[in-house]
XYZ file of C-alpha atoms in Angstrom:
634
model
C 0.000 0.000 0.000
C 1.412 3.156 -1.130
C -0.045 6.426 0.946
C 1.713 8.963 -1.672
C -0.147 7.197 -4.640
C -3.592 8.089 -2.880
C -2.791 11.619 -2.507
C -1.558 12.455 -5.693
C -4.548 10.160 -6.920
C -7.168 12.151 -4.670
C -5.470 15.166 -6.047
C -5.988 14.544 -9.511
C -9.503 14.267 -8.653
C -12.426 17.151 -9.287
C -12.893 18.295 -5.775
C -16.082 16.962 -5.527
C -15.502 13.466 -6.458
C -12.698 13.661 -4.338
C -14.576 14.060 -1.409
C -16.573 10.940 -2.085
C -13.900 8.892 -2.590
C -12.498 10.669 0.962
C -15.197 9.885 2.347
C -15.541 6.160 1.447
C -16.627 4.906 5.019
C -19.262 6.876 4.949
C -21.009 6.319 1.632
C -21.046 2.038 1.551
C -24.540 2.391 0.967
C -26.281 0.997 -2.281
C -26.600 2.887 -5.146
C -30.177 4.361 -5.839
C -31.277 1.781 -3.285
C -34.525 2.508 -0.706
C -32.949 -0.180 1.830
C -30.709 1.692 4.699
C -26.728 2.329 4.449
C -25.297 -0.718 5.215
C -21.676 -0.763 6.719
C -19.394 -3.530 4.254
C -16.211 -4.698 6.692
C -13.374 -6.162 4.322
C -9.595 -7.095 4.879
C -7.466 -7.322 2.004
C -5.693 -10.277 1.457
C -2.228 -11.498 -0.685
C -2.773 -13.892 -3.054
C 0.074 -16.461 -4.369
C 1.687 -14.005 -6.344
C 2.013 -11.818 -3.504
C -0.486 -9.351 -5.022
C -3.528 -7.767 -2.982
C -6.805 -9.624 -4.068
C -10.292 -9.311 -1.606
C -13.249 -11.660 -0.441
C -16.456 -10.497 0.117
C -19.486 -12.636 1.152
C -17.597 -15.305 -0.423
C -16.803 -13.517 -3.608
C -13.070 -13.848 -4.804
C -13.080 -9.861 -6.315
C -10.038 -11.147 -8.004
C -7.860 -14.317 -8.427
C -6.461 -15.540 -5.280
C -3.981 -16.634 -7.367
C -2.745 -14.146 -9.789
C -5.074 -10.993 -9.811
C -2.744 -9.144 -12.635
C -2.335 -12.229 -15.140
C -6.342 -12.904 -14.889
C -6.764 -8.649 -15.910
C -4.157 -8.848 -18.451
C -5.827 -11.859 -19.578
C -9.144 -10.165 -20.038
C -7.686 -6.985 -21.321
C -6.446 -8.554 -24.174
C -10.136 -9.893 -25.231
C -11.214 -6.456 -25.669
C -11.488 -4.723 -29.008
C -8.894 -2.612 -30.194
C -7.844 -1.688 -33.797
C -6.253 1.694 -33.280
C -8.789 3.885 -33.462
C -10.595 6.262 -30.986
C -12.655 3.721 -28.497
C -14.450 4.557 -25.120
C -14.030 1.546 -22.439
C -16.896 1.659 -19.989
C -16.345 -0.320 -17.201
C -18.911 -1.481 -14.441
C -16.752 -2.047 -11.354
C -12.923 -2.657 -11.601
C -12.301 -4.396 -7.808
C -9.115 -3.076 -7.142
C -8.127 -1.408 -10.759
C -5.411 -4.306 -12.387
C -7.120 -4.170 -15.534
C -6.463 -0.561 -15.149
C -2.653 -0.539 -16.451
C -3.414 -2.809 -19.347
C -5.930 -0.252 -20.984
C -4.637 2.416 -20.057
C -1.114 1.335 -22.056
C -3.476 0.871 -25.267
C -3.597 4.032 -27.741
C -6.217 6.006 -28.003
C -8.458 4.828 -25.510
C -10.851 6.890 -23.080
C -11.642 4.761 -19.771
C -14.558 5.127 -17.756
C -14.867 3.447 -14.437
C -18.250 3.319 -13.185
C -18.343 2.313 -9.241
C -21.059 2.522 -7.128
C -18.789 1.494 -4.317
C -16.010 4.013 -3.703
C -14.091 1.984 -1.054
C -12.783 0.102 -4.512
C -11.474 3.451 -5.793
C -9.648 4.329 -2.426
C -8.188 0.820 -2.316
C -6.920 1.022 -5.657
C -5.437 4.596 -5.433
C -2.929 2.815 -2.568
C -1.996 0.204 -4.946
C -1.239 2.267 -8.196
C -0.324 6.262 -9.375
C -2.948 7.037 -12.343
C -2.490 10.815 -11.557
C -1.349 11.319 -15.141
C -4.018 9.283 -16.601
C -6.738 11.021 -15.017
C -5.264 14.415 -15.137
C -4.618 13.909 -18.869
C -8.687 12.585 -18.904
C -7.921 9.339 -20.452
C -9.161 7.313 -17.044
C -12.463 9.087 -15.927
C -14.267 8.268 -12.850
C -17.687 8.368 -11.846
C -19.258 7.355 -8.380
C -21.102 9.353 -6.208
C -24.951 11.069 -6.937
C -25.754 11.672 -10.660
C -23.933 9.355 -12.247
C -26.029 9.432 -15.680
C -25.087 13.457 -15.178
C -21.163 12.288 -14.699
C -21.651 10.090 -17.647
C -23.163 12.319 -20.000
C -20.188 14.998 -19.150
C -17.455 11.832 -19.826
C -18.989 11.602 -23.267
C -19.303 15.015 -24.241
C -16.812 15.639 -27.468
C -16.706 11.834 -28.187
C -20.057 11.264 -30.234
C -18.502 8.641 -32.896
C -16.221 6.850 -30.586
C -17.631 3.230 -30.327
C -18.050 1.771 -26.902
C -17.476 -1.058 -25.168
C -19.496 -2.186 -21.721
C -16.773 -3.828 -19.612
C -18.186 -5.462 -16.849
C -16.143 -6.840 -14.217
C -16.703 -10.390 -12.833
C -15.971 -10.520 -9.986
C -18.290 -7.362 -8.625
C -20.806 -8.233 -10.693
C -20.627 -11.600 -8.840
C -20.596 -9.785 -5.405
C -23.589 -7.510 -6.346
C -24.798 -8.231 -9.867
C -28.074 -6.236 -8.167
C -26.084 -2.996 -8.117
C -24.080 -3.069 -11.323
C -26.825 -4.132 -13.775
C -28.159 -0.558 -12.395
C -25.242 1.227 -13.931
C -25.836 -0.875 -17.193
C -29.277 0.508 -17.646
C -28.328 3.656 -16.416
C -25.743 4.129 -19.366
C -27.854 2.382 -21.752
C -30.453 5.072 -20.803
C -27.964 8.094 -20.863
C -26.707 7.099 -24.351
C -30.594 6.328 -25.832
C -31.404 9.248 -24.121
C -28.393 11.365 -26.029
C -29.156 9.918 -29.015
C -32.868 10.463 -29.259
C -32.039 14.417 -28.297
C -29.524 14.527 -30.562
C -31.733 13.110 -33.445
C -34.256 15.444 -32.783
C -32.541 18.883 -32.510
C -30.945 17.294 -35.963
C -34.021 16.398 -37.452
C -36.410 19.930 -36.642
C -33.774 22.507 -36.162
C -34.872 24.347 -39.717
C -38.393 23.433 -38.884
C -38.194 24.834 -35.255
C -36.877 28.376 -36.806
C -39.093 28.351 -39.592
C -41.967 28.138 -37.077
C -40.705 30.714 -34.527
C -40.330 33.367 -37.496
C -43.657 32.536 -39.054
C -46.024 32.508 -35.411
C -44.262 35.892 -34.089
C -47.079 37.861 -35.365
C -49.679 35.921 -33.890
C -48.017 35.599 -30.515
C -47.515 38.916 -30.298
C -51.696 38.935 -29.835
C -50.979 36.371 -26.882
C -50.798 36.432 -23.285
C -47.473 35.428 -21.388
C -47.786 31.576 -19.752
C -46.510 33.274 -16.411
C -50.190 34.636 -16.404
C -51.373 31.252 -15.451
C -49.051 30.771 -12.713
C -50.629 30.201 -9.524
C -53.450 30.920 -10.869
C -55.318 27.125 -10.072
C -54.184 27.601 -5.935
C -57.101 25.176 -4.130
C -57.972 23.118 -6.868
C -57.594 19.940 -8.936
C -56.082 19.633 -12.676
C -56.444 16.918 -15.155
C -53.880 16.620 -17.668
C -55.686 14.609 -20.207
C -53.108 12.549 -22.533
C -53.311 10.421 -25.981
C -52.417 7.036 -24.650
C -54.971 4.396 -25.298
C -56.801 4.034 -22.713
C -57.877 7.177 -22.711
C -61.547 6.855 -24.610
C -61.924 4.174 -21.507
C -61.278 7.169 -19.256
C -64.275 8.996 -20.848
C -67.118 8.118 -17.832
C -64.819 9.311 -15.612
C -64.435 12.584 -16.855
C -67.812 13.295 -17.978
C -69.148 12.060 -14.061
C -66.515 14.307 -12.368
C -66.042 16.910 -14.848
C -67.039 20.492 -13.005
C -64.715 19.365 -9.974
C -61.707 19.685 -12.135
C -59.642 22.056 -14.609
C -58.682 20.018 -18.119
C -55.770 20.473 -19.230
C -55.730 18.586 -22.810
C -52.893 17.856 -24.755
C -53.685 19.028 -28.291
C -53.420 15.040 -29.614
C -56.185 14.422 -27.269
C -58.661 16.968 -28.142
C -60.622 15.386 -31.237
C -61.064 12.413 -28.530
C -62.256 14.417 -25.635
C -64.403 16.556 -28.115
C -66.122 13.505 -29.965
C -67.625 12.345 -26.421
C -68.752 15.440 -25.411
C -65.794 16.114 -23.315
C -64.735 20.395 -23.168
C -61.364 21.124 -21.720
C -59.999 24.454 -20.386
C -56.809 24.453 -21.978
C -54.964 22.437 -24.765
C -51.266 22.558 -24.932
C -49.678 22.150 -28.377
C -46.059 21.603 -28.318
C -45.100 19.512 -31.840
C -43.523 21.249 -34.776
C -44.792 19.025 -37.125
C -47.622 20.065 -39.497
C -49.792 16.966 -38.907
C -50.476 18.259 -35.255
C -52.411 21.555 -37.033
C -55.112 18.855 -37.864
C -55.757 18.032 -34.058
C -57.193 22.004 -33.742
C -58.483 22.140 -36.951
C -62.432 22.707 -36.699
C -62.775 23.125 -33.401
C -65.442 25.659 -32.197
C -65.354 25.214 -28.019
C -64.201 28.293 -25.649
C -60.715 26.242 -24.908
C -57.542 28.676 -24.722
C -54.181 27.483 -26.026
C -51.295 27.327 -24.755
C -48.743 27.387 -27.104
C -45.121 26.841 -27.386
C -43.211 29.088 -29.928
C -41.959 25.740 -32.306
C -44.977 24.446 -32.966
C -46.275 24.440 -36.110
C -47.530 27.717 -37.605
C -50.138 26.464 -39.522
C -52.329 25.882 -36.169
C -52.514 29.576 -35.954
C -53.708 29.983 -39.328
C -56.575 27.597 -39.216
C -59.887 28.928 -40.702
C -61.903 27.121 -37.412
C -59.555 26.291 -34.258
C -58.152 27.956 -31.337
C -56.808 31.174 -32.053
C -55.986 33.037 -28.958
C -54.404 31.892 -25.449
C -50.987 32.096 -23.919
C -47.757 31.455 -25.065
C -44.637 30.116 -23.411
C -40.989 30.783 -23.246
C -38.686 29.098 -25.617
C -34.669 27.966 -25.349
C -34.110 28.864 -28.566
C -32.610 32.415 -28.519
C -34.935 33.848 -31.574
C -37.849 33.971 -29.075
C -36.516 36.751 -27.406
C -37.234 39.268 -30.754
C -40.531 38.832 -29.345
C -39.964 38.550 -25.333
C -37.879 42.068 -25.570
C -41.266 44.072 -26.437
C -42.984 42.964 -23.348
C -42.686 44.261 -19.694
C -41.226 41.112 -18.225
C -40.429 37.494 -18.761
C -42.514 35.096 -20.863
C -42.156 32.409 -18.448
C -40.625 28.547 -18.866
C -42.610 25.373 -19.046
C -40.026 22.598 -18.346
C -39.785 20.544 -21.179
C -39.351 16.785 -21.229
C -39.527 15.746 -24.737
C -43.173 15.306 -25.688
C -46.487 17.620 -24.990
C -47.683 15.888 -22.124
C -44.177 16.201 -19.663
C -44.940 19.902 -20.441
C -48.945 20.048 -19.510
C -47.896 17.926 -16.597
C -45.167 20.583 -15.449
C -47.524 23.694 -16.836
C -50.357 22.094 -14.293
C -47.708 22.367 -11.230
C -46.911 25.768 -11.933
C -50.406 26.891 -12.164
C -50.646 25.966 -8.348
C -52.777 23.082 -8.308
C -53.389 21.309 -4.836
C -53.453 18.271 -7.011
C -52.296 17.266 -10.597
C -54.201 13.934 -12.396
C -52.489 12.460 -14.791
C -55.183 10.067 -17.105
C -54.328 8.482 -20.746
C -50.692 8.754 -19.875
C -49.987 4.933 -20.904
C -46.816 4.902 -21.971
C -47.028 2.034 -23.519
C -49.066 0.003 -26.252
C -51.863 -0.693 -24.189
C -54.523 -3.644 -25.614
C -51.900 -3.701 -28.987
C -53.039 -0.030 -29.592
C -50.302 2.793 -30.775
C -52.715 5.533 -30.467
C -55.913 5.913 -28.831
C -59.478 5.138 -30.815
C -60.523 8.759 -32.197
C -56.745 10.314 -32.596
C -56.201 12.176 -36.153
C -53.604 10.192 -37.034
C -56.252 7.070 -37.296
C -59.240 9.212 -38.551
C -56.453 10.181 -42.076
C -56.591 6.578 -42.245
C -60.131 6.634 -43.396
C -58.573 8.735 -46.256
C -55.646 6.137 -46.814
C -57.147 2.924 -46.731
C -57.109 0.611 -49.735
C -56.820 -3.247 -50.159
C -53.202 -3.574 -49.781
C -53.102 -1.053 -47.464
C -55.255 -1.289 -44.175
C -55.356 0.317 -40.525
C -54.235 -2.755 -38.788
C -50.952 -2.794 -41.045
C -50.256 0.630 -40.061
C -50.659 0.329 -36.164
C -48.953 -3.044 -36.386
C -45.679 -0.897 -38.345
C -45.872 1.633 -35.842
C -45.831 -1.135 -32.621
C -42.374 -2.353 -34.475
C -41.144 1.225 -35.463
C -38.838 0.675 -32.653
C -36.988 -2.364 -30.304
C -39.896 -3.368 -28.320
C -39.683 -3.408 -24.477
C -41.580 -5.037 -21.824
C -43.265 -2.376 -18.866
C -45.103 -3.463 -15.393
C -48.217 -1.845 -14.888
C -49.815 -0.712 -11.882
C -51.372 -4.198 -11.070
C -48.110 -5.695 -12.273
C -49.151 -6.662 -15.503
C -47.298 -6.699 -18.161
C -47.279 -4.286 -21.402
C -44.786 -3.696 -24.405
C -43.521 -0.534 -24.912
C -40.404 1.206 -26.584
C -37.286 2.980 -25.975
C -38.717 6.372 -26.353
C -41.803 6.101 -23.985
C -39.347 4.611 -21.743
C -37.403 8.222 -21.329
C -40.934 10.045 -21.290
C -41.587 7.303 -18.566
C -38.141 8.214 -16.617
C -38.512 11.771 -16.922
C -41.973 11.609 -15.295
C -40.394 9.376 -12.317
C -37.398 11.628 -12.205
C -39.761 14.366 -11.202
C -42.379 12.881 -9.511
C -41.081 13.701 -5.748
C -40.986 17.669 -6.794
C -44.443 17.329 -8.256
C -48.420 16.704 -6.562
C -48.741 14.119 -9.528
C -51.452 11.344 -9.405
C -51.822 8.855 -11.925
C -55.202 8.328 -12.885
C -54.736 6.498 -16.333
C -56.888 2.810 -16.848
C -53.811 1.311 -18.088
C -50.649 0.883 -18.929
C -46.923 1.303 -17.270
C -46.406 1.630 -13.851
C -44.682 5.048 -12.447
C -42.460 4.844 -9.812
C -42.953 7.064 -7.482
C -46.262 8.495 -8.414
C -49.438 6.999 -7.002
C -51.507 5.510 -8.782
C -55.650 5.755 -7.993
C -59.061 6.212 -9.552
C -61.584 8.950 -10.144
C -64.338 7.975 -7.710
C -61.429 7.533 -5.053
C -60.011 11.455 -5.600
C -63.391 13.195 -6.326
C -66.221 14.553 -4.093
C -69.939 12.365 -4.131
C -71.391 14.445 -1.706
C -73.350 17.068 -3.053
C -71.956 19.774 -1.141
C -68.610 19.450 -1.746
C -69.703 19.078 -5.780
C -71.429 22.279 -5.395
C -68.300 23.748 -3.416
C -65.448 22.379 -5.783
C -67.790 23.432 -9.075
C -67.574 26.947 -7.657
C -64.293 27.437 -7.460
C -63.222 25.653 -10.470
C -65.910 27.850 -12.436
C -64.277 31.105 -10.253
C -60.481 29.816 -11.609
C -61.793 29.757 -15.456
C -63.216 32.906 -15.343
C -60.150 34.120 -14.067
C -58.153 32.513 -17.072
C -60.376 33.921 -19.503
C -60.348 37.550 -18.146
C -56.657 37.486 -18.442
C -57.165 37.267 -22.215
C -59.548 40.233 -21.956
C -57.269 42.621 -21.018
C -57.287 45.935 -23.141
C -53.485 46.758 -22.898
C -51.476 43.843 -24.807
C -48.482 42.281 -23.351
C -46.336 42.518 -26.612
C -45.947 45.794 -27.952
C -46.623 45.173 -32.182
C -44.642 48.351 -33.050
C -41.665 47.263 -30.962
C -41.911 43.955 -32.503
C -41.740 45.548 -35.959
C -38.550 47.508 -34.547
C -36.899 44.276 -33.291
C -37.475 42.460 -36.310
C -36.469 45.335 -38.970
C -33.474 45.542 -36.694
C -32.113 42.018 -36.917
C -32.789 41.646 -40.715
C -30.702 44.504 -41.382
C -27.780 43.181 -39.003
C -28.450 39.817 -40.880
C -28.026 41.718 -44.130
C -24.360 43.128 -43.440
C -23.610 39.853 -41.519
C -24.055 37.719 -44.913
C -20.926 39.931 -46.538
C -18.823 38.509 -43.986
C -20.065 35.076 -43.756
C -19.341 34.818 -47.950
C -16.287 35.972 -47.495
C -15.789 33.319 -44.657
C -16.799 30.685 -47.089
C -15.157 32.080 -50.049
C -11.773 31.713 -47.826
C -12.401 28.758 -45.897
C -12.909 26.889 -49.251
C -10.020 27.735 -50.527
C -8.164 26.729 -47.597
C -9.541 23.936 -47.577
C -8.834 23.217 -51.821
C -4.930 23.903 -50.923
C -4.781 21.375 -48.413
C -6.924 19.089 -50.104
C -4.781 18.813 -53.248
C -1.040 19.526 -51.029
C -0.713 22.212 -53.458
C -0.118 24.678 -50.304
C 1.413 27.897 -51.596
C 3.263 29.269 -48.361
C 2.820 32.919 -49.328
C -1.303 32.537 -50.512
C -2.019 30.150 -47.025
C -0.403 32.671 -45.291
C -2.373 35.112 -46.012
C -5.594 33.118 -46.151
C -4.815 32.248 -42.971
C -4.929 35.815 -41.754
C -7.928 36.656 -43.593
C -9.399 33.873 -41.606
C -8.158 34.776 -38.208
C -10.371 38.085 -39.069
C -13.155 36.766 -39.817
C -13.447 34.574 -37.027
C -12.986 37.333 -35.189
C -15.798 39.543 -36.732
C -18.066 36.741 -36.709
C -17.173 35.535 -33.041
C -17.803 39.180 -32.519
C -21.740 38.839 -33.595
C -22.906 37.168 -30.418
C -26.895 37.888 -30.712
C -26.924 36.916 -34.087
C -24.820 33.891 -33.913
C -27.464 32.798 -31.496
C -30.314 33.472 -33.539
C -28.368 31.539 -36.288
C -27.177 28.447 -34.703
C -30.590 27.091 -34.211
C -30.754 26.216 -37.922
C -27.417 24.790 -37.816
C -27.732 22.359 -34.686
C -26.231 19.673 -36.961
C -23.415 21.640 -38.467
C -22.511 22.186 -34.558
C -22.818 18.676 -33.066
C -20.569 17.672 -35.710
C -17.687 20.087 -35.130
C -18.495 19.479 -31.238
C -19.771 16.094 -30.605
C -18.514 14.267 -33.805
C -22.515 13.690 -34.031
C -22.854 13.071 -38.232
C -20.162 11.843 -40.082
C -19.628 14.788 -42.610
C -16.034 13.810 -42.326
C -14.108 11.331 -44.934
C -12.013 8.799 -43.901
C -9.076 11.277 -45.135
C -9.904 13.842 -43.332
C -10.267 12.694 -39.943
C -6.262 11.191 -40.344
C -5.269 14.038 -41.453
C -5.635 16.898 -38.547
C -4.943 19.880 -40.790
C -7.943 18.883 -43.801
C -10.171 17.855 -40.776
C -10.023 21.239 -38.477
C -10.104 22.892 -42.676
C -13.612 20.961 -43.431
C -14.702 22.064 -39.836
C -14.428 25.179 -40.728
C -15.860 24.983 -44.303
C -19.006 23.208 -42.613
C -19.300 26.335 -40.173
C -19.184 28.788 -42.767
C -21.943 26.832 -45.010
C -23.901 26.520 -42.441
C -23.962 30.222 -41.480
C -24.888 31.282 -44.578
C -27.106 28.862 -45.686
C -28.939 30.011 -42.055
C -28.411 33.437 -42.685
C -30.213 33.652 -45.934
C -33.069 31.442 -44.713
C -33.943 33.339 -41.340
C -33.721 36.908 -43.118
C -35.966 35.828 -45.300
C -38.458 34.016 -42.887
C -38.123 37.414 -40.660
C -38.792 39.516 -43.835
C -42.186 37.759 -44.317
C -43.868 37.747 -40.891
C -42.490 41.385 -40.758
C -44.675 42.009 -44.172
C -47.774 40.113 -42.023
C -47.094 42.455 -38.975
C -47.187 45.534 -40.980
């Protein structure tokens, strides 16, 4: 045992994680575990070779023989041609595999431990101070560690990965480390579905902001509605199928309640009868216009800046309400003409996180969650009634029916299996799954009930009925109907207010403003591209001319500078080039050739080439979207 080794280990440490490891005695509790901290008591031991091995509950952590020839052993089975490759390692014992990666070139290791007496053990036995100052051996114990993980990756999108578990923990507490497993498995699903996403609707999320500013600037800030529901009951109605079997309920108890409705759900809720107070609309997609479209009722919207402008623009539909922040940087053209903030809905990655979240802000003393099945309940994608199944009236043909389209949705994705509330069992996919998570991950912050037939199980949030949450006696109908009623009134006399929130000319001012800036800031971005690409064409072709590079290389140096310079409008910009970003960042899309990611010099060239098409391809396209919903203001 070596006491300088831990020091200089402990001090190549983040402070933080330091302190966990310092405080190893303390923290021998199970990770994410409900049962109580239990103290583990263990004596290292030699084994033949003289090396330090451990027992634990009759787990051998290591060879009691030769603990370094069994890691070297195993080290040697992992893949390894060369290139960039992430090692992720559940549990290491007492680190001898360690050495044997570490010695391999470019290799990132990540040691995942949920007990840090291993990592204090192992700093006395070897000095990886340079290996984890340099970052090539990260470590990650402790609270958060999908948080930890998610940092480790950050940069190192398009390195492949290998899960390393080690035996003999897994052996000691296969419980514990399957958690980190799933944890990662999560964390990268998770990363790649976000990624994906802000990839696939970054052009349609600016297109939409531009084209609803001059309807939102009719709107009423979402803050408005916070607090407002203080002393009474929300239902966040969802799209899952069960909900049309949720109907009864929600006619029976439906004056003791607010309804929140997701905008998927409202053709359902509407064809029974069923009026709700507010629908939140969320998607970008056009398809979503169709769930508003024709609807007459008094509901208000609530409506997040990225969703599709065409639901604004319907003929029949919802076309006044309340409209929420955005973190996308070209919502503030509109938030700068009002007296104060918007206000922020967190967002979870589908519309009914966000009711669910908007329904705890408003103040509720209780929040229902019903059709929130997160899974395919009764073999059902959608629920009976959605728009999505009523265009299939429009689409169906011999070779071409209903069935065969809910059927390819149920396998658009791997299917998973999901307990549900009376531990049955459903299928589901990966994506519900993080919806699922993120609703379980907040559950202990929020009043959430779940009041949904069917479907997954949520950890953490209780699950009940209708007739067991609402009033029978008539009294306390009459009592809860009143104030209720005195809430909606409320809601819609916020909209009646004379003096609007946005102020139109200021709008016109903001937006006149940042096309002009745009319109000098496209000189300097063609000249970026004009200079880049020829940079790029000398290296290309080794036809460098030292005098020529030179001064390309200058001219570049400037206009990094002037654009670098353009913070506001770079912001406004990089929304439509998410992808252009991730790749020069998190190696996200593989706009690089084979050529240029071994050579260094053409690779950080094309980066820059990418930038520069990017920002003018964005350029041109938001001026011009700004220049038409400034003609529709004026």
């Amino acid at each position: 045992m070596n006491h300088s080794f831990l020091e200089k280990n402990l001090a190549a440490l983040p402070s933080q994680l330091a302190e966990v490891v310092r405080n190893q005695k303390s923290t021998f509790g199970t990770l994410n575990s409900s049962s109580s901290e239990t103290k583990i008591s263990y004596e290292l031991t030699k084994s033949k070779t003289g090396d330090l091995t451990l027992e634990l509950d009759g787990v051998w952590i290591h060879s009691r023989f030769d603990p370094k020839k069994e890691a070297e052993r195993f080290a040697t089975e992992l893949p390894h041609d060369g290139s960039e490759r992430i090692y992720l390692l559940f549990g290491a014992g007492l680190g001898y595999i360690l050495p044997y990666l570490i010695s391999k070139e470019k290799v990132t290791i990540i040691w995942m431990e949920p007990y840090p007496f291993f990592i204090w053990e192992t700093f006395q036995i070897f000095d990886f101070s340079k290996p984890l100052l340099d970052g090539k051996l990260i470590l990650i114990t402790g609270e958060g560690m999908e948080d930890q993980l998610a940092e480790a990756v950050k940069g190192k999108g398009t390195h492949p990965i290998s899960f390393v578990p080690h035996r003999g923990s897994w052996q000691w507490k296969e419980v514990e480390y399957q958690r980190l497993k799933h944890t990662a498995e999560q964390m990268f699903h998770k990363k790649d579905v976000n990624l994906a996403t802000l990839t696939r609707f970054e052009k349609i999320w600016a297109k939409n902001i531009c084209y609803n500013l001059p309807e939102l600037s009719q709107f009423r800030p979402v803050s408005d509605l916070f607090g407002i529901a203080s002393g009474i009951s929300i239902v966040v109605a969802c799209a899952g199928p069960s909900l049309s079997e949720s109907i009864p309920d929600l006619v029976t108890y439906r004056n003791q309640f607010l309804l929140l409705a997701v905008d998927t759900a409202l053709p359902i809720l509407t064809s029974f009868g069923v009026e709700p107070d507010l629908i939140f609309s969320v998607d970008p997609q056009t398809l979503n216009s169709q769930y508003l479209e024709d609807y007459s009722g008094e509901a208000i919207l609530v409506f997040d800046p990225t969703s599709t402008y065409l639901s604004l623009r319907l003929d029949k539909g919802p076309n006044k309400g309340f409209v929420t922040s955005s973190p996308f940087p070209l919502i503030r053209l509109l938030e700068r003409t009002g007296p104060s903030e918007i206000g922020s809905v967190p967002f979870g990655g589908s519309v009914s996180t966000n009711a669910a979240s908007l329904a705890t802000l408003m103040g509720a003393k209780s929040v229902f969650l019903v059709g929130q099945d997160l899974s395919f309940t009764k073999g059902l994608a959608h629920s009976k009634g959605a728009v999505l199944e009523e265009r299939l009236n429009y689409l169906e043909s011999r070779k071409f029916r209903r069935e065969k389209h809910n059927y390819k949705q149920l396998f658009a994705l791997p299917r998973k299996k999901v307990t549900g509330n009376l531990e049955e069992t459903y299928t589901t996919n990966e994506k519900m799954l993080i919806f699922k998570k993120w609703f379980e991950d907040h559950a202990k912050e929020n009043p959430w009930t779940n009041l949904t037939k069917f479907g997954a199980k949520l950890e953490g949030i209780r699950h009940s009925e209708f007739r067991k949450e609402f009033a029978s006696d008539e009294g306390e109908i009459k009592n809860q109907t009143h104030l209720v009623q005195s809430v909606r009134n409320e809601i819609h006399n916020k909209l009646r207010k004379e003096v609007p929130f946005f102020d139109k000319t200021e709008l016109v001012s903001e937006i006149q403003a940042t096309t002009e800036a745009l319109s000098e800031f496209v000189t300097t971005v063609k000249h970026g591209l004009s200079v880049s690409q020829r940079i790029y064409n000398q290296i290309k072709r080794n036809q460098i001319n030292p005098k020529t590079f030179s001064e390309d290389i200058k001219q570049m140096d400037s206009i990094d500078e002037q654009v670098s310079g353009k913070k506001g409008l770079n912001e406004i910009l990089s929304l439509g080039i998410q992808r252009v970003i991730l790749t020069i960042t998190e190696g996200y899309d593989d706009h690089l050739s084979l050529e240029e990611k071994e050579n260094t010099q053409l690779g950080v060239a094309k980066k820059s080439l990418l930038l520069y098409e990017g920002l003018y391809e964005s350029v041109r396209s938001t001026k011009r979207m700004l220049t038409k919903s400034l003609y529709r203001l004026l």
